[in-house]
mmCIF file of C-alpha atoms in Angstrom:
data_model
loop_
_atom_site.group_PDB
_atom_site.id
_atom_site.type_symbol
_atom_site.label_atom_id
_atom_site.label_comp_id
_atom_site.label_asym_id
_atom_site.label_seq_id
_atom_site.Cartn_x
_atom_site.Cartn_y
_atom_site.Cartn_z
ATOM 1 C CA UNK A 1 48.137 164.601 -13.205
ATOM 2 C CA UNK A 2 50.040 163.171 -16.090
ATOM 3 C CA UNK A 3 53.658 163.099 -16.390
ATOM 4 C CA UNK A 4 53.322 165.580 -19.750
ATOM 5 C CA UNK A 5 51.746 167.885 -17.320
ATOM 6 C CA UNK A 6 55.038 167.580 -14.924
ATOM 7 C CA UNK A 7 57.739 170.128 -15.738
ATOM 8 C CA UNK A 8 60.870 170.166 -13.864
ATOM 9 C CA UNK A 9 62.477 173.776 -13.656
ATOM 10 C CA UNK A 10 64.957 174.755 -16.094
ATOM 11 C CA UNK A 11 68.253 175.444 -14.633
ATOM 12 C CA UNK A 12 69.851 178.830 -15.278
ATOM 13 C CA UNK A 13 73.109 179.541 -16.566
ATOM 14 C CA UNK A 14 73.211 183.098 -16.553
ATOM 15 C CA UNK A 15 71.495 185.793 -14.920
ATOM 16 C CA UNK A 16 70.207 189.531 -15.509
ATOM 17 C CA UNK A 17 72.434 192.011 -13.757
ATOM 18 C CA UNK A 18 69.887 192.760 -10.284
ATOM 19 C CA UNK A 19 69.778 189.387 -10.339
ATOM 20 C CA UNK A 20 73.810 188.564 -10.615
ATOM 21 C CA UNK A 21 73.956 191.099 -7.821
ATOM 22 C CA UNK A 22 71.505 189.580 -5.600
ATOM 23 C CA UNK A 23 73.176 186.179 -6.310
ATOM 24 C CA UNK A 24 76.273 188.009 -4.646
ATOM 25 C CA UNK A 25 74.240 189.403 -1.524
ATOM 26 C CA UNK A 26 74.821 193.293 -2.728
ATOM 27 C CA UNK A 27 73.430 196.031 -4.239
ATOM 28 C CA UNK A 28 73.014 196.492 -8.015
ATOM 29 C CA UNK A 29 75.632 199.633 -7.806
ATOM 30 C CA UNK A 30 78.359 197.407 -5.402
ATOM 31 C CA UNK A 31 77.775 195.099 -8.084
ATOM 32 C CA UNK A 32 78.832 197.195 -10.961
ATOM 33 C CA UNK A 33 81.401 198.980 -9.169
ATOM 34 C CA UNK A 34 83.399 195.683 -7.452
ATOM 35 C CA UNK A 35 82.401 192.616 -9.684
ATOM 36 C CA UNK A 36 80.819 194.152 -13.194
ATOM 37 C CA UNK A 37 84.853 195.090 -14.285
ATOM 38 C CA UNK A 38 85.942 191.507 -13.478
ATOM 39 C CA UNK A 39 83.420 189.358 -14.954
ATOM 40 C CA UNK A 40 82.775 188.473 -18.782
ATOM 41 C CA UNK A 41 79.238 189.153 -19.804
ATOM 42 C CA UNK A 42 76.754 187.816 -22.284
ATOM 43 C CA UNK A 43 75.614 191.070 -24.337
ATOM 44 C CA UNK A 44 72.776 190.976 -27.260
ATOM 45 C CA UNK A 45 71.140 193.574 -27.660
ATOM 46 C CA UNK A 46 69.948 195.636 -24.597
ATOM 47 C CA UNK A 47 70.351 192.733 -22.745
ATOM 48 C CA UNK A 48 73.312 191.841 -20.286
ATOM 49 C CA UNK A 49 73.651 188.621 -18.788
ATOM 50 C CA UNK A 50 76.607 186.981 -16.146
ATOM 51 C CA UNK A 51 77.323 183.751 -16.793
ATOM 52 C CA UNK A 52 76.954 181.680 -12.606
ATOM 53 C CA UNK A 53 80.112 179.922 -13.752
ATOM 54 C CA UNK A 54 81.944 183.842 -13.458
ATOM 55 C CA UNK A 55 80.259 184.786 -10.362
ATOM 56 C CA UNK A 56 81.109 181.393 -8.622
ATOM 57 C CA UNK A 57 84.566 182.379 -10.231
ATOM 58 C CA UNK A 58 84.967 186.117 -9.145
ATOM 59 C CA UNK A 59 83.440 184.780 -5.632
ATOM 60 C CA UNK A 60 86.233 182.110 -5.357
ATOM 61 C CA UNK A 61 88.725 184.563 -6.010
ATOM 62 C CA UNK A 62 87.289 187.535 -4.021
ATOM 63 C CA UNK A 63 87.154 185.007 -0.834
ATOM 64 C CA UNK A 64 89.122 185.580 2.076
ATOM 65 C CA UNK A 65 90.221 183.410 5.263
ATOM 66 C CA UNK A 66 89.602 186.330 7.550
ATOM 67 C CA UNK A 67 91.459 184.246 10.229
ATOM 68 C CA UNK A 68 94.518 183.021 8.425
ATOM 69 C CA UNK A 69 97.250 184.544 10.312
ATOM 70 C CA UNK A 70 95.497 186.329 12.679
ATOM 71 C CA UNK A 71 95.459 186.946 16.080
ATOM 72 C CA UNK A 72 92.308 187.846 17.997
ATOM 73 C CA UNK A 73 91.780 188.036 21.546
ATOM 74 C CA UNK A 74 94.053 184.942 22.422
ATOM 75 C CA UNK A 75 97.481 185.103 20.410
ATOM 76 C CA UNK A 76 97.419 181.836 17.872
ATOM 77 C CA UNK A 77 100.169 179.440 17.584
ATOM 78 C CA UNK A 78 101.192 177.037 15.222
ATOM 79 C CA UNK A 79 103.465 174.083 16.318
ATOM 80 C CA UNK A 80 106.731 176.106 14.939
ATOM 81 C CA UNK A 81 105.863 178.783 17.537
ATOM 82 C CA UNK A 82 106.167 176.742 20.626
ATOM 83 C CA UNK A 83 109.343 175.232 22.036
ATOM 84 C CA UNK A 84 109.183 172.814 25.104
ATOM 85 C CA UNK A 85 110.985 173.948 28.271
ATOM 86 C CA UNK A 86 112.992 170.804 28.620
ATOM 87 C CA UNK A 87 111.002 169.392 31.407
ATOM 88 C CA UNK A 88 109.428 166.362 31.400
ATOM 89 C CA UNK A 89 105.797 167.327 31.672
ATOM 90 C CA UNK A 90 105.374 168.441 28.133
ATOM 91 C CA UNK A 91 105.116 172.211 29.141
ATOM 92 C CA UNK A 92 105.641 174.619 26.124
ATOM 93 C CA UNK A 93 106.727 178.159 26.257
ATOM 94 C CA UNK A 94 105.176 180.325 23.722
ATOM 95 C CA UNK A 95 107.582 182.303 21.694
ATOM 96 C CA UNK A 96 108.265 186.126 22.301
ATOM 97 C CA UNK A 97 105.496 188.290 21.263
ATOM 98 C CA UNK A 98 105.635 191.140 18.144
ATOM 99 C CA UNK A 99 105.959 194.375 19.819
ATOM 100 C CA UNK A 100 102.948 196.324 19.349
ATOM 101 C CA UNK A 101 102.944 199.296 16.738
ATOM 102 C CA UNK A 102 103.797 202.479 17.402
ATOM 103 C CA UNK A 103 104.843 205.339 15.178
ATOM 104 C CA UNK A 104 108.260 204.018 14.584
ATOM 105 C CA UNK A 105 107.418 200.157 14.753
ATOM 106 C CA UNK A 106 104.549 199.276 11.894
ATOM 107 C CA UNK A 107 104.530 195.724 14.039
ATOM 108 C CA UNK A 108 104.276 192.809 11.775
ATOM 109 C CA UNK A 109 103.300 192.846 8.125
ATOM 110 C CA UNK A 110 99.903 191.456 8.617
ATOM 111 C CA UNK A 111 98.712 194.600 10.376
ATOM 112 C CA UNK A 112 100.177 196.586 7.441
#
């Protein structure tokens, strides 16, 4: 085969709607109901492209540290929380935990 014959693919920079959506790992209605409103589009004609450089934007921003500040199962601590106990082993005591919600106590604002 000669190298005339040897086409490297052409990189996208923009893709049709299903495929925008796809991109995203969602259906073409999520898509238009959660991301379409927040992107800028490419529009001639009939048809409607996304630029990748606004998904990979409106993903960036849409992303979440689902842990960050979160207790689950085993109550996290950062170094602020603990206090030593004055011995000489190094012990820590953890700080006093939130009181749980109830209908007068909404507990702390991350569970709000």
């Amino acid at each position: 085969m000669t190298a005339s014959k040897i086409r490297a693919p052409i990189p996208r920079v923009a893709l049709e709607l299903a495929e925008a959506a796809a991109a995203l790992g969602m259906s073409p209605s999520s898509f238009d109901r959660y991301v379409r409103p927040h992107v800028r589009l490419i529009r001639k004609g009939s048809l409607v492209l996304v630029p990748l450089a606004e998904l990979e934007r409106w993903a960036a921003e849409n992303a979440e540290h689902v842990m960050d500040g979160v207790a689950v199962g085993v109550a996290q601590r950062t170094g602020a929380d603990w206090e030593t106990d004055g011995s000489n082993s190094g012990s820590a005591k953890a700080s006093p935990t939130p009181p749980c919600p109830s209908p007068g106590n909404s507990g702390p604002t991350w569970l709000a």
